[in-house]
Coordinates of C-alpha atoms and ligand atoms in Angstrom, one line a residue:
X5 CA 24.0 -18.1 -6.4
X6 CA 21.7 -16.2 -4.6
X7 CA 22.7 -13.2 -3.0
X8 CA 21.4 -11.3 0.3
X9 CA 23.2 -8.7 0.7
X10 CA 22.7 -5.0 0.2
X11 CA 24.6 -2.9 -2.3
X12 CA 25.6 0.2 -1.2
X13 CA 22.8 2.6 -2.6
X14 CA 20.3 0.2 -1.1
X15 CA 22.0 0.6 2.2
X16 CA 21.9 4.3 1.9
X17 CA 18.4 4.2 0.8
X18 CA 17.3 2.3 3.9
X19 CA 19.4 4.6 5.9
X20 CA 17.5 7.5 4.4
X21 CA 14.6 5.8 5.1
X22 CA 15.5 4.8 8.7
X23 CA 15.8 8.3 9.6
X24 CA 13.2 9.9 8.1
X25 CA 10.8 7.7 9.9
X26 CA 12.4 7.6 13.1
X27 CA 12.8 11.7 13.6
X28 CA 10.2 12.9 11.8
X29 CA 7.2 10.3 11.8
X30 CA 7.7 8.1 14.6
X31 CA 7.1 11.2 17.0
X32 CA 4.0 11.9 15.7
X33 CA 2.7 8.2 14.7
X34 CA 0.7 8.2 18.6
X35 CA -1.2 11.8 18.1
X36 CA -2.0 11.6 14.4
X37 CA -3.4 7.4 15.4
X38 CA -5.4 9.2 18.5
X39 CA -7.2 12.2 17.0
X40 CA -6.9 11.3 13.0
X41 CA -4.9 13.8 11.8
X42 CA -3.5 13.8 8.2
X43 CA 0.1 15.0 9.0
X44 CA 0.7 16.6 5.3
X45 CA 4.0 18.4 6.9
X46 CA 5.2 14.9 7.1
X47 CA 4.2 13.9 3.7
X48 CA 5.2 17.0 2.2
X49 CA 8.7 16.1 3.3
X50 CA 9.1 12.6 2.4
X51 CA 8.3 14.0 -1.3
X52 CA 10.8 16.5 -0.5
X53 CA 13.3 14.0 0.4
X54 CA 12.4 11.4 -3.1
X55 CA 10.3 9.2 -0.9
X56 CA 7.0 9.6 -2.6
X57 CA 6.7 8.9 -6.3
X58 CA 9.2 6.0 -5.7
X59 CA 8.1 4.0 -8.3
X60 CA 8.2 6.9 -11.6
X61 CA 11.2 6.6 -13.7
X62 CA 13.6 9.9 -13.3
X63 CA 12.8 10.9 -16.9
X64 CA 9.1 12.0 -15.5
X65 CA 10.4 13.7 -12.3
X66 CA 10.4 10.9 -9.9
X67 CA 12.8 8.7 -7.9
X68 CA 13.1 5.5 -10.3
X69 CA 13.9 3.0 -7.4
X70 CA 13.9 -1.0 -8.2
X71 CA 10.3 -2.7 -6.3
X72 CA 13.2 -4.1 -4.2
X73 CA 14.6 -0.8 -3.1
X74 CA 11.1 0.6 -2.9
X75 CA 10.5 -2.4 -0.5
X76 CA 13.2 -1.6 2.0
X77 CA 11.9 2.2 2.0
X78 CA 8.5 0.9 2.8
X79 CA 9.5 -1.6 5.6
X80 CA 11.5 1.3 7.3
X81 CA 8.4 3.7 7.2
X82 CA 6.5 1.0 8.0
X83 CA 8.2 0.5 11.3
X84 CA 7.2 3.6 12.3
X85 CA 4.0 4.6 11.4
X86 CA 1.8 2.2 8.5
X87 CA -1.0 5.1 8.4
X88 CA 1.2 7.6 7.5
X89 CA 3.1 4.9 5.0
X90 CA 0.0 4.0 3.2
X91 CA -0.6 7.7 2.4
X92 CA 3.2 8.0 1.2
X93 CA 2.8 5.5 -1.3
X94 CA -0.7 5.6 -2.7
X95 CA 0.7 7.5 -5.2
X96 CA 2.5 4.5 -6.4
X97 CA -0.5 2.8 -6.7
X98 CA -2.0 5.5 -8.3
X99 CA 0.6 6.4 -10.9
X100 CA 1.1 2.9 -12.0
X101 CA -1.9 2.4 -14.3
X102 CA -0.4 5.5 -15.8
X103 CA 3.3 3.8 -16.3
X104 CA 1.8 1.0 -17.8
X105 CA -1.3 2.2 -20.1
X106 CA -0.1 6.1 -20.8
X107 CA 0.9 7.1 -23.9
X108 CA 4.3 9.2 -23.7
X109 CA 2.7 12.2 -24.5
X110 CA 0.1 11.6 -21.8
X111 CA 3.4 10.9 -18.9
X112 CA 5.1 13.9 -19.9
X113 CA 2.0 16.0 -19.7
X114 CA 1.0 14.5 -16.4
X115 CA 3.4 12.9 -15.0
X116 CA 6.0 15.2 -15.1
X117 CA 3.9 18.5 -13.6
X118 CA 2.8 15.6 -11.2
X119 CA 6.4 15.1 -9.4
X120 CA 7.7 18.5 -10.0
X121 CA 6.1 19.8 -6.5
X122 CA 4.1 18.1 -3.5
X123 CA 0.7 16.5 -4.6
X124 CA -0.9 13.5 -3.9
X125 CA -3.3 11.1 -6.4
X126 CA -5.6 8.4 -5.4
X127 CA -5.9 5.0 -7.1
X128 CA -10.1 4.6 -7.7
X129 CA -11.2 1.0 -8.3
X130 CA -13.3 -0.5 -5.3
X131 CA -17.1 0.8 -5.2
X132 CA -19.3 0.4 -2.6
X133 CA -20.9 -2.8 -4.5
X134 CA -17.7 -4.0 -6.2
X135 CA -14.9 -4.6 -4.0
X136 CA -13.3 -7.8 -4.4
X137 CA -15.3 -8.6 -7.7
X138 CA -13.7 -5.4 -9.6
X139 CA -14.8 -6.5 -12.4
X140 CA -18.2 -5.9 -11.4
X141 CA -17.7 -2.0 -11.1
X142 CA -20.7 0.1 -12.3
X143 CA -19.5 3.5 -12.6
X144 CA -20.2 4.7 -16.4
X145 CA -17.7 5.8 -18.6
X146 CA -19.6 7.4 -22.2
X147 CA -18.1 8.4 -25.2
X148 CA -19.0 12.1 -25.9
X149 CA -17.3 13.8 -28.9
X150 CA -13.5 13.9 -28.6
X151 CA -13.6 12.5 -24.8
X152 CA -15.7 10.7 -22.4
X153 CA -18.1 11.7 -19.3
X154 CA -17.8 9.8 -16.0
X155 CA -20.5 9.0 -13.5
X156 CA -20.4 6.5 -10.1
X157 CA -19.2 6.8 -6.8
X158 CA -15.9 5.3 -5.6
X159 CA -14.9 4.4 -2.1
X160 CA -12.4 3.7 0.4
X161 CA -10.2 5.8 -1.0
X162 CA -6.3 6.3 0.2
X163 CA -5.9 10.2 -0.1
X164 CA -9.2 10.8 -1.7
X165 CA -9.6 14.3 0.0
X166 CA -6.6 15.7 -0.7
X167 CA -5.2 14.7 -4.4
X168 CA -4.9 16.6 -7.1
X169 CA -5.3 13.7 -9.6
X170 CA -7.5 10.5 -10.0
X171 CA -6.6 7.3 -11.7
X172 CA -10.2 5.8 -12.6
X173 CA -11.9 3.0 -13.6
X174 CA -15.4 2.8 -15.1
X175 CA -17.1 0.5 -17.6
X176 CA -18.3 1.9 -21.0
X177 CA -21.0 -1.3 -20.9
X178 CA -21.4 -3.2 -17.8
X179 CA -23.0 -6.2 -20.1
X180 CA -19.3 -6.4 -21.6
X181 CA -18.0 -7.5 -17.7
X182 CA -14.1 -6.7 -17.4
X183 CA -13.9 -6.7 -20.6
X184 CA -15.9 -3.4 -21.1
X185 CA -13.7 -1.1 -18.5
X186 CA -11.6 1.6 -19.1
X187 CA -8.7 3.2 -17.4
X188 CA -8.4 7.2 -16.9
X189 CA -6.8 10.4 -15.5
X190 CA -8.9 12.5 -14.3
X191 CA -8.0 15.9 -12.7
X192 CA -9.0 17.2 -9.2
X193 CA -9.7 20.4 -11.2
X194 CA -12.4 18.9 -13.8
X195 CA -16.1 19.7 -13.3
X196 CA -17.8 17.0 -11.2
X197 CA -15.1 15.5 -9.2
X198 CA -16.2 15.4 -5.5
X199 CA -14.6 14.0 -3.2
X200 CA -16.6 12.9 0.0
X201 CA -16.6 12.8 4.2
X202 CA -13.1 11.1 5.7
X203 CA -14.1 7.9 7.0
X204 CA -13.4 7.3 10.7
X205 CA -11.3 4.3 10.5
X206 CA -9.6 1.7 13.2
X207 CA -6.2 2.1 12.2
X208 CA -4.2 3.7 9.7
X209 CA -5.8 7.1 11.3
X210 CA -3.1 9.3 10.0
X211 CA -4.0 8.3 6.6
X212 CA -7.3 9.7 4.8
X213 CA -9.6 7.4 3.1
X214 CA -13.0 9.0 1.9
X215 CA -15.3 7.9 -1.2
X216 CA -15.0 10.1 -4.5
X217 CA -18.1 11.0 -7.0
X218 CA -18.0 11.6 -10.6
X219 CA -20.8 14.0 -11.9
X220 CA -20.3 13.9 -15.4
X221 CA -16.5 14.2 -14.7
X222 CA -15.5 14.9 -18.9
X223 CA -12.5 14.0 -20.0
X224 CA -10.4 13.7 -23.2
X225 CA -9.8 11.2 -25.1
X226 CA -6.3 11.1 -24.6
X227 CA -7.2 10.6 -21.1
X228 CA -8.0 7.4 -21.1
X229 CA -5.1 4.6 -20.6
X230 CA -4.3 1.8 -22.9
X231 CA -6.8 0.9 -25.5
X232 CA -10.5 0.1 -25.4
X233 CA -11.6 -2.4 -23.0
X234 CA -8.0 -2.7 -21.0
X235 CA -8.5 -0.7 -18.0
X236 CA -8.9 -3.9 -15.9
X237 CA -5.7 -5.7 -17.1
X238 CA -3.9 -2.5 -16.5
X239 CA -5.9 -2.5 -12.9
X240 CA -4.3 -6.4 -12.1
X241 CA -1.3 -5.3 -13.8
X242 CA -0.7 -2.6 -11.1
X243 CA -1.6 -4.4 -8.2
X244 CA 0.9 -7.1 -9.4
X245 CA 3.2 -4.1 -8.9
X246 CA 1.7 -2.7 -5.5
X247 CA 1.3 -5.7 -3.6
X248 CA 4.8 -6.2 -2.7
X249 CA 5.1 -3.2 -0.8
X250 CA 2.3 -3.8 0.8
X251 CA 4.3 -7.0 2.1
X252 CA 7.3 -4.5 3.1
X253 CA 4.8 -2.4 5.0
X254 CA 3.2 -5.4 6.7
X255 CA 6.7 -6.5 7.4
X256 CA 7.7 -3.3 9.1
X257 CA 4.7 -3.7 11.4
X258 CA 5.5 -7.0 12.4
X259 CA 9.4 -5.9 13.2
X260 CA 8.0 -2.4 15.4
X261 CA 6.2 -5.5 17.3
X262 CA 9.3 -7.1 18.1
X263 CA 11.3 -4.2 18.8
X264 CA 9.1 -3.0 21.5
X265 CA 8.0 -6.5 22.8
X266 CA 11.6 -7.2 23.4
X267 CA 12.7 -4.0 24.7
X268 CA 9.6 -4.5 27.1
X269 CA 10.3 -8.1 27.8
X270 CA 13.9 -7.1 29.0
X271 CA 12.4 -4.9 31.5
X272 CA 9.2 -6.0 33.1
X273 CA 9.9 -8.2 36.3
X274 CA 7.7 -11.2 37.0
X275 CA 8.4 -13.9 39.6
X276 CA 11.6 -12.1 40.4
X277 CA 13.1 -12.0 37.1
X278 CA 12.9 -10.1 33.7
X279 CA 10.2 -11.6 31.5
X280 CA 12.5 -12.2 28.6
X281 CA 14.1 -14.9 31.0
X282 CA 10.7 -16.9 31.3
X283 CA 10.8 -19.6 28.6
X284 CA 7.0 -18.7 27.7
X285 CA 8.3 -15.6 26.6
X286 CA 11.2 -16.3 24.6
X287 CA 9.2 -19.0 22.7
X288 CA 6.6 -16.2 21.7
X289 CA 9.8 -13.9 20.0
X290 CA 11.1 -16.9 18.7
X291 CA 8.2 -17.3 16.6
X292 CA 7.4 -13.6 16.5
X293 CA 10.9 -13.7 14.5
X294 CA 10.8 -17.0 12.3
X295 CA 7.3 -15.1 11.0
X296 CA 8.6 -11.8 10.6
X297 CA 11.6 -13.0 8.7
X298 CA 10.0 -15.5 6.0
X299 CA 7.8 -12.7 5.3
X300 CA 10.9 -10.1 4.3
X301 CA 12.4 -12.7 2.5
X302 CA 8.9 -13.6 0.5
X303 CA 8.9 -9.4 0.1
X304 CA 12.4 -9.6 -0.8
X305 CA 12.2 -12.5 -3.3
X306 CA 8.6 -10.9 -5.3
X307 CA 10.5 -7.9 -5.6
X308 CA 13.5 -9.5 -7.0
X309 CA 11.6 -11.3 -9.2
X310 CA 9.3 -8.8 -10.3
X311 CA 12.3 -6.6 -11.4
X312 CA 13.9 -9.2 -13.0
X313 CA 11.0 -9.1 -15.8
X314 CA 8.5 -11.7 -13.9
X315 CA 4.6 -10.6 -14.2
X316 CA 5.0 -11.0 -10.5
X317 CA 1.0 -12.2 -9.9
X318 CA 2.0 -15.4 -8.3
X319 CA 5.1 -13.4 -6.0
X320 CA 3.1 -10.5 -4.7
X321 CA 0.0 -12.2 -3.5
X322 CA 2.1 -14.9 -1.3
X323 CA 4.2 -11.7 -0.4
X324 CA 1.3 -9.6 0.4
X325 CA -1.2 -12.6 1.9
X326 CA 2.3 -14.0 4.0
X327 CA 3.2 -11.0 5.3
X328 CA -0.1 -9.3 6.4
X329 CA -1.2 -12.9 8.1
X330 CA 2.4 -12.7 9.6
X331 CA 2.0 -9.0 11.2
X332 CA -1.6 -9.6 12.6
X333 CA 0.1 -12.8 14.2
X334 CA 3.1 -11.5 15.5
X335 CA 1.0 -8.0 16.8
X336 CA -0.8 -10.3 18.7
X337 CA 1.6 -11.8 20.1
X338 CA 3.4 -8.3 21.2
X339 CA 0.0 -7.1 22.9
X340 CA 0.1 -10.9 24.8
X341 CA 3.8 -10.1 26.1
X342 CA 2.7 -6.3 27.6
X343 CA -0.4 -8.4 29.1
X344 CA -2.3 -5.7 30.5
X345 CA -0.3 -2.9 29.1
X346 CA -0.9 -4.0 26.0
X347 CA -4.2 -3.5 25.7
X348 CA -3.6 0.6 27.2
X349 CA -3.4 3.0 24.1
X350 CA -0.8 4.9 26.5
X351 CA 1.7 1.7 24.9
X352 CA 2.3 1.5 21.0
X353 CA 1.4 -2.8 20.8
X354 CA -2.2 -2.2 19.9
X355 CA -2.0 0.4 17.1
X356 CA 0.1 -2.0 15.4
X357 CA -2.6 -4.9 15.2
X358 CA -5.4 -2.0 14.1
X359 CA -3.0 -0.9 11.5
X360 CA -2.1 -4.8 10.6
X361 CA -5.5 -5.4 10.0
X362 CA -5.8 -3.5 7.1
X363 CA -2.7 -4.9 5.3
X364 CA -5.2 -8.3 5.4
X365 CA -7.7 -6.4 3.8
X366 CA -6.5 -3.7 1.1
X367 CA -5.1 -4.3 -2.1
X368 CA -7.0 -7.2 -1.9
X369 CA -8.5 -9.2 0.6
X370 CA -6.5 -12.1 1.8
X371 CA -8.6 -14.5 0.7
X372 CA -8.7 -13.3 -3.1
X373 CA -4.8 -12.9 -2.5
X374 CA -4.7 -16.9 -1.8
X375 CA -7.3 -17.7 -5.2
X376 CA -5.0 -15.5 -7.1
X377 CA -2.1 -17.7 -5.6
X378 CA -4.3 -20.9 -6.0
X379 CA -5.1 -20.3 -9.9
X380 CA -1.4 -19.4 -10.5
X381 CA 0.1 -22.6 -9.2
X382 CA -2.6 -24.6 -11.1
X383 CA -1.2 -23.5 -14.0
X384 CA 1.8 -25.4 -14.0
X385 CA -0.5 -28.7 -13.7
X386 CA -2.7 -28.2 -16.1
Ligands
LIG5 N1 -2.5 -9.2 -15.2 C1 -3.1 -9.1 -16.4 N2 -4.3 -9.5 -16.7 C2 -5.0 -10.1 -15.7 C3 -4.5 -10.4 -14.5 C4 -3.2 -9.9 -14.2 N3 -2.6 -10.1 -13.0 N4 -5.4 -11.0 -13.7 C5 -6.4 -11.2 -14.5 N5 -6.2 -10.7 -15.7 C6 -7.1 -10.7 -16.9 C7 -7.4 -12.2 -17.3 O1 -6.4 -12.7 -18.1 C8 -8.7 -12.1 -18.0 O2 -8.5 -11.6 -19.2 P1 -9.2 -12.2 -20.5 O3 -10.7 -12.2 -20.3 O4 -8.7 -11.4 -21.7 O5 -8.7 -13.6 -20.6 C9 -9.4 -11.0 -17.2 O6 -8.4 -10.2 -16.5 C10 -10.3 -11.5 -16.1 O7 -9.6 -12.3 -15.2 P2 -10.3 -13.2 -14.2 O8 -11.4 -14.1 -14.9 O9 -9.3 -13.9 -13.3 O10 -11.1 -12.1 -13.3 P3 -12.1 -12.3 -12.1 O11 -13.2 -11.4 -12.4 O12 -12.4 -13.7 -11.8 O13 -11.4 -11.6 -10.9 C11 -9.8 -11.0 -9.2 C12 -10.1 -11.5 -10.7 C13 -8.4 -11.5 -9.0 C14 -10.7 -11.6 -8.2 C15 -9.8 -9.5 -9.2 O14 -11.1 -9.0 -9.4 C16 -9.2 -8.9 -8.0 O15 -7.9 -8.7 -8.0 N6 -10.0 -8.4 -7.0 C17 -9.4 -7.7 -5.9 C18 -9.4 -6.2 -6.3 C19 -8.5 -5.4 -5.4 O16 -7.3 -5.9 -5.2 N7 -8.8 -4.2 -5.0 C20 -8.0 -3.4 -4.3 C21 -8.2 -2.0 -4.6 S1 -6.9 -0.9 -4.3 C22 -6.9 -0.6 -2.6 O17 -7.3 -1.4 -1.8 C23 -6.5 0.6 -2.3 C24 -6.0 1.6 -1.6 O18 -6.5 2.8 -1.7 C25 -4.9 1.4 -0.7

């Protein structure tokens, strides 16, 4: 029978969660949107609290938590501020590839040292002429020696300023296609690792996002993830993973929309009665909440599937696609109830549609989301 309620460590979790976002980044979510600031106080106490590396098993230093109790985190962060979210759990999607391709040696050596204290990695797939098409990607990976020497630029990269390690993917012979990329770690520290200007972007503003370079970045052998040729599998393999939270943190969006557009709806007078009261209005929360709930459950339901041993690539794209479509709508729709107010960056509605944007776009765009989706469910008919 299916089940939806919490156990009692979820509960605690989202209660942790809850609070942390509400005292100490909901206060800041307006300045940080408004000027750009990277809050790293912030960050550096969500790690302190086990919010960061959510998704690394304890054995390697970090919290261990189920995709489904990483999901309720998410939403709850979410709620308050998706910027500062998305730079919580980059390192998810950065340390993934590494959970999947490392070799023990190579998580105890990194991984470990990695979670002990406050740092920050950066996934680096998308390149300014391979985006969607990933397996297109052009920066070179050569053997040399014991090791191999990186060259290519990167971009729109979460954290790229600021970590300490790099989880890259470059191709040892383009003519090879997909087949012909590697995965690797590569160290802030190692010669030829630049990371470039922050981009000025229309939402998530508390989050950094900036291209990274690779001069002849060397590294070790034992660097590189998985076996020759798999770095794109473990690339898919990870966002199979990711994607689901970025359905939690869409989700959150879309609930911060309701939240306020109620609270404001109950307040604002028109025609000599509370907004809420007009029929035009309670239609719009109606649907703002039908939306916002299908896509928790979707969230909830990849998650559950995904750690009860599914792959997951079907689950997370409908999660992540759903949920994202969901929070642009259901934004919308919170700006159209503050009418005029709405549009006024003195209310919180329109950061949330900025910041909504991006869940449509990230981790893959929406429309690769629904041929993923499309090719999965073919499948079964073929
Ligand atoms: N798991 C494992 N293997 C997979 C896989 C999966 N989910 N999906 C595909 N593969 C394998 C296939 O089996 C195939 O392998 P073989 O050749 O051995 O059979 C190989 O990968 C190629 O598969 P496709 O032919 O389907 O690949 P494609 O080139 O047509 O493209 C794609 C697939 C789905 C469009 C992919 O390129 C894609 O996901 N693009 C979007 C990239 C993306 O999401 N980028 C986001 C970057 S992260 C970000 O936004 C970050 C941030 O900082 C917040």
């Amino acid at each position: 029978m299916a089940d939806f309620s919490l156990s009692e460590e979820d509960k605690s979790l989202q209660e942790l969660a809850r609070k942390f976002a509400r005292t100490e980044m909901a206060p800041h979510a307006a300045e940080c949107d408004r000027v750009g600031r990277f809050p790293e106080e912030i960050y550096r106490k969500a790690w302190e609290l086990g919010l960061m590396n959510l998704n690394v098993p304890s054995d390697y230093g970090g919290s261990g938590l189920s995709l489904f109790q990483q999901c309720l985190i998410v939403e709850e962060l979410a709620h308050a501020c998706a910027g500062m979210t998305t730079s919580i759990i980059a390192n998810c999607l950065a340390l993934e590839p590494i959970l999947l391709g490392g070799s023990e040696e190579l998580k105890r050596a990194i991984l470990s040292p990695f979670c002990a204290s406050y740092q920050l990695a950066s996934f680096c797939l998308t390149e300014p002429g391979g985006g969607s098409d990933a397996g297109a990607l052009k920066t070179r990976a050569r053997p040399d020696g014991d090791g191999f020497v990186i060259d290519g630029e990167k971009c729109f990269i979460t954290n790229g300023p600021f970590a300490s390690l790099y989880t890259v993917f470059a191709t040892s012979d383009p003519a090879l296609k997909h087949k012909g990329i590697n995965a690797f770690v590569v160290p802030r520290s190692t010669p030829g690792v630049v990371p470039g200007k922050e981009e000025e972007k229309m939402g998530h503003r508390a989050s950094a996002t900036s291209t990274v370079r690779f001069d002849g970045a060397r590294v070790p052998r034992s660097n590189r993830l998985g076996g020759d040729g798999e770095g794109f599998a473990i690339a898919m393999r990870t966002l199979d993973q990711t994607r689901t939270p970025i359905g939690a943190l869409a989700t959150g969006i879309a609930q911060a929309a309701i939240d306020h557009a109620a609270a404001y709806a109950l307040q604002r007078v028109t025609f000599g009665r509370p907004i809420a009261e007009h029929q035009a209005i309670q239609i719009k929360l109606a649907d703002m909440s039908m939306a916002t709930h299908a896509a928790r459950l979707l969230t909830w339901q990849s998650a559950w599937a995904i750690d009860g041993g599914r792959k997951g690539t079907f689950e997370s794209s409908m999660a992540k696609c759903f949920a994202s479509d969901a929070a642009m709508r259901v934004a919308d729709e919170a700006i159209q109830i503050f009418g005029g107010n709405g549009y006024m960056r003195e209310y919180p509605v329109e950061k949330l549609l900025r910041d909504a944007k991006l869940a449509q776009i990230y981790e893959g765009a929406n429309e690769i989301q629904r041929l993923v989706i499309a090719k999965e469910l073919l499948k079964a008919y073929r």
